[in-house]
């Protein structure tokens, strides 16, 4: 199994080169929906609803810019601490997003993916997600990955359990386990290496998102609240990314 660096090299060859925007994989911590609503004296739901519009705008812009993969943090494994009504609102918005947008995503050749322990969501939503992922699985276009019930530590624990099971079964020697085996056991195994991690709303932390994958990703923090994010904001982030000198520990 290839390492992230060799996966990158192989991927670059397979796709000719990185996209015109300089990155293959961008991930976003979509933060600030509640503050956006509060500023307008609206309920938090209005912020999340406007957040879905920002998802649509940003996903379209990412496709137009030639990004291979956009990963969005929609619901974390810690978001269960929110009031039940807000959790239900978020799940309802997600369901309606899939129902309303799947045709367009499929027509645009998008591959819809989900990372995180989404099987723990309610069975009807899990079935909807599985159908949507299966319907777009053979597409050859960009990947839209939604992180649902996702937590990086949970993902790593599940990866360790998988590898430990392989070791217990004798299919891998503990001494032979390397970073590429961990890469392969993560939910992101089939996604390109992460280039850029964006967080909106002025907060500057990773909040248990893609901690392993972000080892050499560039970080970009913007004060823009997620419902105000759009193609222009994405372009600004990618412009900043292009100025970064990525050395991967070298010179
Ligand atoms: C953080 O804002 C945002 C979330 C926890 C949910 C993000 C979800 C969406 C944008 C909608 C559903 C997504 C898809 C893919 C259809 P916050 O509520 O923590 O904001 P605050 O920090 O200002 O209170």
Short mmCIF file of C-alpha atoms and ligand atoms in Angstrom, two decimals:
data_model
loop_
_atom_site.label_atom_id
_atom_site.label_comp_id
_atom_site.label_asym_id
_atom_site.label_seq_id
_atom_site.Cartn_x
_atom_site.Cartn_y
_atom_site.Cartn_z
CA UNK A 1 0.00 0.00 0.00
CA UNK A 2 1.33 3.43 -0.95
CA UNK A 3 2.13 6.22 1.50
CA UNK A 4 0.38 9.59 1.29
CA UNK A 5 3.42 11.00 -0.54
CA UNK A 6 3.61 8.20 -3.08
CA UNK A 7 -0.18 8.18 -3.42
CA UNK A 8 0.12 11.87 -4.26
CA UNK A 9 2.80 11.22 -6.89
CA UNK A 10 0.81 8.37 -8.41
CA UNK A 11 -2.36 10.47 -8.34
CA UNK A 12 -0.62 13.38 -10.01
CA UNK A 13 0.52 11.07 -12.78
CA UNK A 14 -2.91 9.51 -13.13
CA UNK A 15 -4.59 12.89 -13.38
CA UNK A 16 -1.83 14.65 -15.33
CA UNK A 17 -1.22 17.25 -12.62
CA UNK A 18 -2.94 18.99 -9.78
CA UNK A 19 -5.90 21.13 -10.80
CA UNK A 20 -5.52 24.67 -12.09
CA UNK A 21 -6.36 25.91 -8.60
CA UNK A 22 -3.25 24.14 -7.28
CA UNK A 23 -4.99 21.73 -4.91
CA UNK A 24 -6.63 18.36 -5.26
CA UNK A 25 -8.43 18.00 -1.95
CA UNK A 26 -9.92 20.78 0.18
CA UNK A 27 -11.78 20.16 3.43
CA UNK A 28 -13.91 22.69 5.28
CA UNK A 29 -15.01 23.03 8.89
CA UNK A 30 -18.27 24.87 8.24
CA UNK A 31 -18.60 27.01 11.35
CA UNK A 32 -20.68 30.05 12.28
CA UNK A 33 -24.22 29.13 11.28
CA UNK A 34 -25.55 29.96 14.76
CA UNK A 35 -23.77 33.34 14.93
CA UNK A 36 -24.98 34.20 11.42
CA UNK A 37 -28.56 33.60 12.56
CA UNK A 38 -28.08 35.42 15.89
CA UNK A 39 -26.79 38.55 14.10
CA UNK A 40 -30.10 38.57 12.21
CA UNK A 41 -32.25 37.77 15.28
CA UNK A 42 -33.22 34.50 13.58
CA UNK A 43 -33.45 31.00 15.08
CA UNK A 44 -30.37 28.80 14.73
CA UNK A 45 -32.25 26.71 12.16
CA UNK A 46 -32.18 29.68 9.77
CA UNK A 47 -28.38 29.69 10.03
CA UNK A 48 -28.16 25.98 9.23
CA UNK A 49 -30.62 26.42 6.33
CA UNK A 50 -28.49 29.23 4.93
CA UNK A 51 -25.50 26.94 5.54
CA UNK A 52 -26.97 24.41 3.12
CA UNK A 53 -27.10 27.14 0.43
CA UNK A 54 -23.42 27.79 1.13
CA UNK A 55 -22.77 24.05 0.68
CA UNK A 56 -24.44 24.20 -2.75
CA UNK A 57 -22.54 27.33 -3.84
CA UNK A 58 -19.21 26.06 -2.60
CA UNK A 59 -19.58 22.57 -4.06
CA UNK A 60 -20.46 24.06 -7.46
CA UNK A 61 -17.52 26.46 -7.29
CA UNK A 62 -15.17 23.63 -6.31
CA UNK A 63 -16.28 21.67 -9.37
CA UNK A 64 -15.79 24.67 -11.63
CA UNK A 65 -12.29 25.20 -10.23
CA UNK A 66 -11.35 21.60 -10.97
CA UNK A 67 -10.95 20.37 -7.40
CA UNK A 68 -10.83 16.59 -7.23
CA UNK A 69 -12.33 16.37 -3.77
CA UNK A 70 -14.24 18.60 -1.37
CA UNK A 71 -14.83 17.25 2.14
CA UNK A 72 -17.35 19.03 4.38
CA UNK A 73 -17.70 18.60 8.15
CA UNK A 74 -21.49 18.47 8.48
CA UNK A 75 -22.00 16.67 11.80
CA UNK A 76 -19.32 15.69 14.29
CA UNK A 77 -19.36 12.80 16.73
CA UNK A 78 -19.48 15.50 19.43
CA UNK A 79 -22.50 17.31 17.92
CA UNK A 80 -24.79 14.82 19.74
CA UNK A 81 -24.30 17.13 22.74
CA UNK A 82 -26.59 19.69 21.03
CA UNK A 83 -30.31 19.90 21.83
CA UNK A 84 -32.35 17.09 20.25
CA UNK A 85 -34.37 19.62 18.23
CA UNK A 86 -31.23 21.05 16.61
CA UNK A 87 -29.92 17.55 15.83
CA UNK A 88 -33.27 16.73 14.21
CA UNK A 89 -33.09 19.98 12.20
CA UNK A 90 -29.60 19.13 10.94
CA UNK A 91 -30.61 15.58 9.98
CA UNK A 92 -33.70 16.93 8.21
CA UNK A 93 -31.60 19.41 6.24
CA UNK A 94 -29.18 16.68 5.26
CA UNK A 95 -32.02 14.41 4.12
CA UNK A 96 -33.58 17.21 2.07
CA UNK A 97 -30.20 18.11 0.58
CA UNK A 98 -29.69 14.55 -0.66
CA UNK A 99 -33.26 14.29 -1.96
CA UNK A 100 -33.15 17.66 -3.72
CA UNK A 101 -29.59 17.67 -5.04
CA UNK A 102 -28.76 14.07 -5.89
CA UNK A 103 -30.01 14.36 -9.49
CA UNK A 104 -27.84 17.42 -10.10
CA UNK A 105 -24.82 15.83 -8.43
CA UNK A 106 -25.28 12.64 -10.48
CA UNK A 107 -25.71 14.64 -13.69
CA UNK A 108 -22.49 16.51 -12.91
CA UNK A 109 -20.68 13.16 -12.58
CA UNK A 110 -20.02 13.82 -8.87
CA UNK A 111 -19.15 10.89 -6.59
CA UNK A 112 -20.93 11.38 -3.28
CA UNK A 113 -19.06 9.85 -0.34
CA UNK A 114 -19.60 9.85 3.40
CA UNK A 115 -16.92 9.60 6.08
CA UNK A 116 -17.62 8.99 9.74
CA UNK A 117 -19.71 6.43 11.59
CA UNK A 118 -22.88 7.38 9.71
CA UNK A 119 -24.36 3.88 10.23
CA UNK A 120 -25.27 5.09 13.73
CA UNK A 121 -27.76 7.60 12.26
CA UNK A 122 -31.43 6.70 11.95
CA UNK A 123 -31.98 3.71 9.61
CA UNK A 124 -34.05 5.61 6.99
CA UNK A 125 -31.30 8.23 6.65
CA UNK A 126 -28.61 5.54 6.47
CA UNK A 127 -30.56 3.85 3.66
CA UNK A 128 -30.93 7.18 1.80
CA UNK A 129 -27.19 7.82 2.15
CA UNK A 130 -26.26 4.30 1.03
CA UNK A 131 -28.50 4.63 -2.06
CA UNK A 132 -27.06 8.05 -2.93
CA UNK A 133 -23.48 6.86 -2.52
CA UNK A 134 -24.18 3.72 -4.57
CA UNK A 135 -25.92 5.72 -7.32
CA UNK A 136 -22.88 7.95 -7.79
CA UNK A 137 -20.17 5.35 -7.11
CA UNK A 138 -19.39 4.68 -10.78
CA UNK A 139 -19.11 8.38 -11.64
CA UNK A 140 -15.71 9.63 -12.71
CA UNK A 141 -16.02 13.27 -11.68
CA UNK A 142 -15.10 15.11 -8.49
CA UNK A 143 -15.77 13.68 -5.04
CA UNK A 144 -18.09 15.42 -2.59
CA UNK A 145 -17.39 13.82 0.79
CA UNK A 146 -19.68 14.62 3.68
CA UNK A 147 -18.42 13.98 7.21
CA UNK A 148 -21.32 12.65 9.28
CA UNK A 149 -21.06 11.53 12.87
CA UNK A 150 -17.38 12.02 12.16
CA UNK A 151 -14.64 12.41 14.74
CA UNK A 152 -11.00 11.92 13.89
CA UNK A 153 -10.26 10.08 17.11
CA UNK A 154 -13.23 7.76 16.54
CA UNK A 155 -12.03 7.18 12.94
CA UNK A 156 -8.53 6.33 14.21
CA UNK A 157 -9.89 3.98 16.88
CA UNK A 158 -11.92 2.16 14.22
CA UNK A 159 -8.83 2.00 11.99
CA UNK A 160 -6.76 0.54 14.84
CA UNK A 161 -9.48 -2.04 15.49
CA UNK A 162 -9.41 -3.07 11.80
CA UNK A 163 -5.63 -3.38 11.77
CA UNK A 164 -5.62 -5.24 15.09
CA UNK A 165 -8.16 -7.70 13.67
CA UNK A 166 -5.89 -8.25 10.64
CA UNK A 167 -2.95 -8.82 12.99
CA UNK A 168 -4.96 -11.23 15.13
CA UNK A 169 -5.96 -13.13 11.99
CA UNK A 170 -2.31 -13.34 10.96
CA UNK A 171 -2.74 -11.36 7.73
CA UNK A 172 -0.39 -8.60 8.86
CA UNK A 173 2.65 -8.73 11.16
CA UNK A 174 2.55 -6.06 13.90
CA UNK A 175 6.15 -5.02 13.11
CA UNK A 176 5.23 -4.51 9.47
CA UNK A 177 2.40 -2.04 10.15
CA UNK A 178 3.30 1.35 8.68
CA UNK A 179 1.67 4.69 7.90
CA UNK A 180 0.29 3.43 4.61
CA UNK A 181 -1.62 0.68 6.46
CA UNK A 182 -3.17 3.32 8.71
CA UNK A 183 -4.01 5.48 5.65
CA UNK A 184 -5.73 2.46 4.12
CA UNK A 185 -7.78 1.72 7.24
CA UNK A 186 -9.16 5.26 7.58
CA UNK A 187 -12.53 6.39 6.19
CA UNK A 188 -10.59 8.61 3.77
CA UNK A 189 -8.64 5.70 2.22
CA UNK A 190 -10.04 6.37 -1.25
CA UNK A 191 -9.75 10.16 -1.13
CA UNK A 192 -6.79 12.16 -2.48
CA UNK A 193 -4.28 13.47 0.09
CA UNK A 194 -5.60 16.54 1.90
CA UNK A 195 -4.06 19.78 0.61
CA UNK A 196 -5.98 22.54 2.34
CA UNK A 197 -8.13 22.65 5.47
CA UNK A 198 -10.36 25.70 5.82
CA UNK A 199 -12.26 26.77 8.95
CA UNK A 200 -14.78 29.56 8.83
CA UNK A 201 -16.07 31.94 11.53
CA UNK A 202 -12.75 33.02 13.05
CA UNK A 203 -12.22 29.97 15.25
CA UNK A 204 -8.71 28.53 14.97
CA UNK A 205 -8.82 24.86 15.96
CA UNK A 206 -9.30 21.52 14.22
CA UNK A 207 -12.12 20.19 16.43
CA UNK A 208 -11.33 16.52 15.86
CA UNK A 209 -11.47 16.84 12.04
CA UNK A 210 -9.03 14.95 9.79
CA UNK A 211 -6.22 15.06 12.36
CA UNK A 212 -4.15 12.33 10.68
CA UNK A 213 -4.90 13.55 7.17
CA UNK A 214 -3.97 17.16 8.02
CA UNK A 215 -0.38 16.21 8.91
CA UNK A 216 0.92 18.17 5.91
CA UNK A 217 -2.18 20.07 4.86
CA UNK A 218 -2.12 23.84 4.77
CA UNK A 219 -4.49 25.50 7.24
CA UNK A 220 -6.60 28.53 6.37
CA UNK A 221 -8.81 30.39 8.82
CA UNK A 222 -11.29 33.03 7.75
CA UNK A 223 -13.64 35.25 9.75
CA UNK A 224 -16.38 34.67 7.17
CA UNK A 225 -19.35 32.89 8.75
CA UNK A 226 -20.22 29.68 6.90
CA UNK A 227 -23.60 30.88 5.50
CA UNK A 228 -21.71 33.77 3.81
CA UNK A 229 -19.10 31.47 2.25
CA UNK A 230 -19.11 31.17 -1.56
CA UNK A 231 -16.96 30.64 -4.63
CA UNK A 232 -15.15 33.95 -4.09
CA UNK A 233 -14.24 32.95 -0.54
CA UNK A 234 -13.05 29.55 -1.77
CA UNK A 235 -10.94 31.23 -4.45
CA UNK A 236 -9.37 33.50 -1.81
CA UNK A 237 -8.46 30.44 0.27
CA UNK A 238 -6.94 28.75 -2.78
CA UNK A 239 -5.05 31.93 -3.68
CA UNK A 240 -3.54 31.87 -0.18
CA UNK A 241 -2.79 28.16 -0.58
CA UNK A 242 -0.84 28.81 -3.79
CA UNK A 243 1.51 31.17 -1.93
CA UNK A 244 2.43 28.52 0.66
CA UNK A 245 5.79 26.76 0.44
CA UNK A 246 5.08 23.09 1.17
CA UNK A 247 8.24 21.28 2.18
CA UNK A 248 6.89 18.10 3.83
CA UNK A 249 9.74 18.26 6.33
CA UNK A 250 12.35 18.75 3.58
CA UNK A 251 14.18 21.90 2.54
C1 LIG B 1 -21.41 24.82 12.77
O1 LIG B 1 -22.08 26.02 13.06
C2 LIG B 1 -22.17 24.06 11.79
C3 LIG B 1 -22.67 22.84 12.02
C4 LIG B 1 -22.47 22.11 13.30
C5 LIG B 1 -23.49 22.13 11.03
C6 LIG B 1 -23.12 22.32 9.59
C7 LIG B 1 -24.24 21.88 8.77
C8 LIG B 1 -24.69 22.46 7.65
C9 LIG B 1 -24.01 23.56 7.00
C10 LIG B 1 -25.95 21.99 7.01
C11 LIG B 1 -26.05 20.56 6.59
C12 LIG B 1 -24.97 20.12 5.68
C13 LIG B 1 -25.13 19.52 4.47
C14 LIG B 1 -23.95 18.88 3.83
C15 LIG B 1 -26.39 19.50 3.75
P1 LIG B 1 -22.56 26.29 14.55
O2 LIG B 1 -23.97 25.90 14.66
O3 LIG B 1 -21.65 25.64 15.53
O4 LIG B 1 -22.39 27.86 14.59
P2 LIG B 1 -22.02 28.76 15.85
O5 LIG B 1 -20.65 28.33 16.32
O6 LIG B 1 -22.02 30.15 15.28
O7 LIG B 1 -23.09 28.54 16.87
#
